[in-house]
PDB file of C-alpha atoms in Angstrom:
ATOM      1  CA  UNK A   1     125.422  23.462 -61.672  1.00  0.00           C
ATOM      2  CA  UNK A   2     128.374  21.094 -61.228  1.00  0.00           C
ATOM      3  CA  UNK A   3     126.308  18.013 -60.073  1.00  0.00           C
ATOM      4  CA  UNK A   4     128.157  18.013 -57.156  1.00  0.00           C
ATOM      5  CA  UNK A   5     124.866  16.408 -55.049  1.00  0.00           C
ATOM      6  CA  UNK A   6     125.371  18.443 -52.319  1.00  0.00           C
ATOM      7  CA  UNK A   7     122.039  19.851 -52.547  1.00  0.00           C
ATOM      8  CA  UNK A   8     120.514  16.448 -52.556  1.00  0.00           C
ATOM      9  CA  UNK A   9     122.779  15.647 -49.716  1.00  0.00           C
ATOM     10  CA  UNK A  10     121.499  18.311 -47.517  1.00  0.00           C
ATOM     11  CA  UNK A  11     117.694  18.211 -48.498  1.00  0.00           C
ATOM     12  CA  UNK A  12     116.000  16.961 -45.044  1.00  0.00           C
ATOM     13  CA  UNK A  13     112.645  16.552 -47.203  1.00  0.00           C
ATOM     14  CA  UNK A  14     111.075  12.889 -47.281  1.00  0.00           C
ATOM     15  CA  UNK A  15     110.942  12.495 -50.148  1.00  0.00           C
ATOM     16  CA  UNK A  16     113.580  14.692 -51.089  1.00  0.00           C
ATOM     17  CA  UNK A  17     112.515  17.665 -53.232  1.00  0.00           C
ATOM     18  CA  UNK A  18     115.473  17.586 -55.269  1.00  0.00           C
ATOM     19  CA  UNK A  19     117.842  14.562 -56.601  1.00  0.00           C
ATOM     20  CA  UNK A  20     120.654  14.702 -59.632  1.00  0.00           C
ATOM     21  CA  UNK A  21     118.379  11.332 -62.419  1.00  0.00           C
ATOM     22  CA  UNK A  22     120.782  10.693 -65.151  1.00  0.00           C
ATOM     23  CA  UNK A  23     123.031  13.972 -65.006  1.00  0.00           C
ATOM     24  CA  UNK A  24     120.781  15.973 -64.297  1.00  0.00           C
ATOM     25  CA  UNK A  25     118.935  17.957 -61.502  1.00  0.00           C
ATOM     26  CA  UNK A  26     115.384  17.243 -60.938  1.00  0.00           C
ATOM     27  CA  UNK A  27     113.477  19.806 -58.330  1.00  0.00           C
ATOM     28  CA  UNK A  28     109.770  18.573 -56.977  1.00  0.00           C
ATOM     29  CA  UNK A  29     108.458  21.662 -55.613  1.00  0.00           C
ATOM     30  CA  UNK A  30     105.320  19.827 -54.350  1.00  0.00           C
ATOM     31  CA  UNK A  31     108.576  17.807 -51.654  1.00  0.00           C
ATOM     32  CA  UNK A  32     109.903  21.077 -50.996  1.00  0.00           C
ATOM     33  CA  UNK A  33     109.941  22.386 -47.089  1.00  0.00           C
ATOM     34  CA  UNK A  34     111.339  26.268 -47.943  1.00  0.00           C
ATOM     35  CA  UNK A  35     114.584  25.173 -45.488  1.00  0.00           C
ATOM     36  CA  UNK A  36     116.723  26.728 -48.398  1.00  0.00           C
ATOM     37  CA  UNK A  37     119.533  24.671 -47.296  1.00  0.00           C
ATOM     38  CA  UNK A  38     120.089  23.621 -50.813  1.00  0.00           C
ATOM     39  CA  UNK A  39     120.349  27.138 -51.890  1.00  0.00           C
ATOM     40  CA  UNK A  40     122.696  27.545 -48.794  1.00  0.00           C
ATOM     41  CA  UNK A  41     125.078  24.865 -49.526  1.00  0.00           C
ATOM     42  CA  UNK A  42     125.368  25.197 -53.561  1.00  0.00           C
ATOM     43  CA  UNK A  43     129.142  26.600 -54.167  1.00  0.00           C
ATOM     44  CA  UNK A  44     128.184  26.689 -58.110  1.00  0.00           C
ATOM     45  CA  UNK A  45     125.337  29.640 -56.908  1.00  0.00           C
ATOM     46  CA  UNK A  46     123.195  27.363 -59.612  1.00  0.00           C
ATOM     47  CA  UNK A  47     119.748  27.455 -56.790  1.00  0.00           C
ATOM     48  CA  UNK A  48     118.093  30.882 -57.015  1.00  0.00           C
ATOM     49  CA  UNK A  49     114.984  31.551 -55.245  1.00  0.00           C
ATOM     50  CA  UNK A  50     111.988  33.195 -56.648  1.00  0.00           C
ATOM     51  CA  UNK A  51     109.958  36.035 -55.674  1.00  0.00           C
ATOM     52  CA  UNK A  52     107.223  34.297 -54.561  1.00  0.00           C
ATOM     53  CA  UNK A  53     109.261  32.340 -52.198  1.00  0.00           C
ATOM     54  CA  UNK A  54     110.531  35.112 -50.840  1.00  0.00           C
ATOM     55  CA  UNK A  55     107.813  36.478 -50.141  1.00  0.00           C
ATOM     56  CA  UNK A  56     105.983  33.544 -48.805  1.00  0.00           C
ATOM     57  CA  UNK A  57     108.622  33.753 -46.519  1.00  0.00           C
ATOM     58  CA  UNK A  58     108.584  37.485 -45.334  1.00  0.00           C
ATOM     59  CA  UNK A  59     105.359  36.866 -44.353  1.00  0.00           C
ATOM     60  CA  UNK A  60     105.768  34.466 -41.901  1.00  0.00           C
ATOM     61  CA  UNK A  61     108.608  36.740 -40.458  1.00  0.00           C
ATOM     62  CA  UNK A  62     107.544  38.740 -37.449  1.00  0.00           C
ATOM     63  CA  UNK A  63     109.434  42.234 -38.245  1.00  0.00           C
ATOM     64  CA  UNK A  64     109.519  44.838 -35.219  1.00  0.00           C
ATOM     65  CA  UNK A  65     108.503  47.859 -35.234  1.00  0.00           C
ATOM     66  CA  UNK A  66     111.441  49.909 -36.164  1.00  0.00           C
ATOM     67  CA  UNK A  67     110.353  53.435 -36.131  1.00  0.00           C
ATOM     68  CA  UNK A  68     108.842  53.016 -32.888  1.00  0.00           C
ATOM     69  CA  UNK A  69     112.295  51.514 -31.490  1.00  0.00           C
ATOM     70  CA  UNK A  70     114.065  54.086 -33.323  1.00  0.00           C
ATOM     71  CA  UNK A  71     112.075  57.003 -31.418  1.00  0.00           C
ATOM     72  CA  UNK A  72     112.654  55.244 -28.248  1.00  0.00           C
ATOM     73  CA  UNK A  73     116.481  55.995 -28.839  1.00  0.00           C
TER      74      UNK A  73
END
C-alpha cells in the first residue's frame, strides 16, 4: 500500500468501509457493500479479495447454461 487514499476516495459506503487513521489503512468489513471498487482502483495491487467473498459473490451471479447453448451450436 502507498496510502495513496484512492480507495477511500472511491468507497461509496456511508460510512465508508475503509479510511487511511494515522498512516495507516483501516478496513470495517461490517461498512463494506462488496462494490470492489477499492480493489478496482488500487494501482499498489495492496486490496486482495478473499475466498469467501468471492464466492458470496458467484452466488448471486446468474450463470447460463453453457452446455445447453453449446449443443444448440
Amino acid at each position: 500500500c502507498k496510502l495513496c487514499g484512492n480507495c477511500e476516495k472511491i468507497c461509496p459506503g456511508q460510512p465508508k468501509a475503509i479510511k487511511i487513521e494515522k498512516n495507516k489503512v483501516v478496513f470495517r468489513r461490517q461498512d463494506c457493500i462488496q462494490c470492489y471498487c477499492c480493489y478496482e482502483v488500487c494501482s499498489a495491487r495492496a486490496i486482495r479479495l478473499s475466498r469467501p467473498v468471492l464466492m458470496q459473490l458467484w452466488r448471486r451471479i446468474k450463470v447460463p447454461d453453457v452446455k445447453g447453448w453449446l449443443k444448440s451450436l
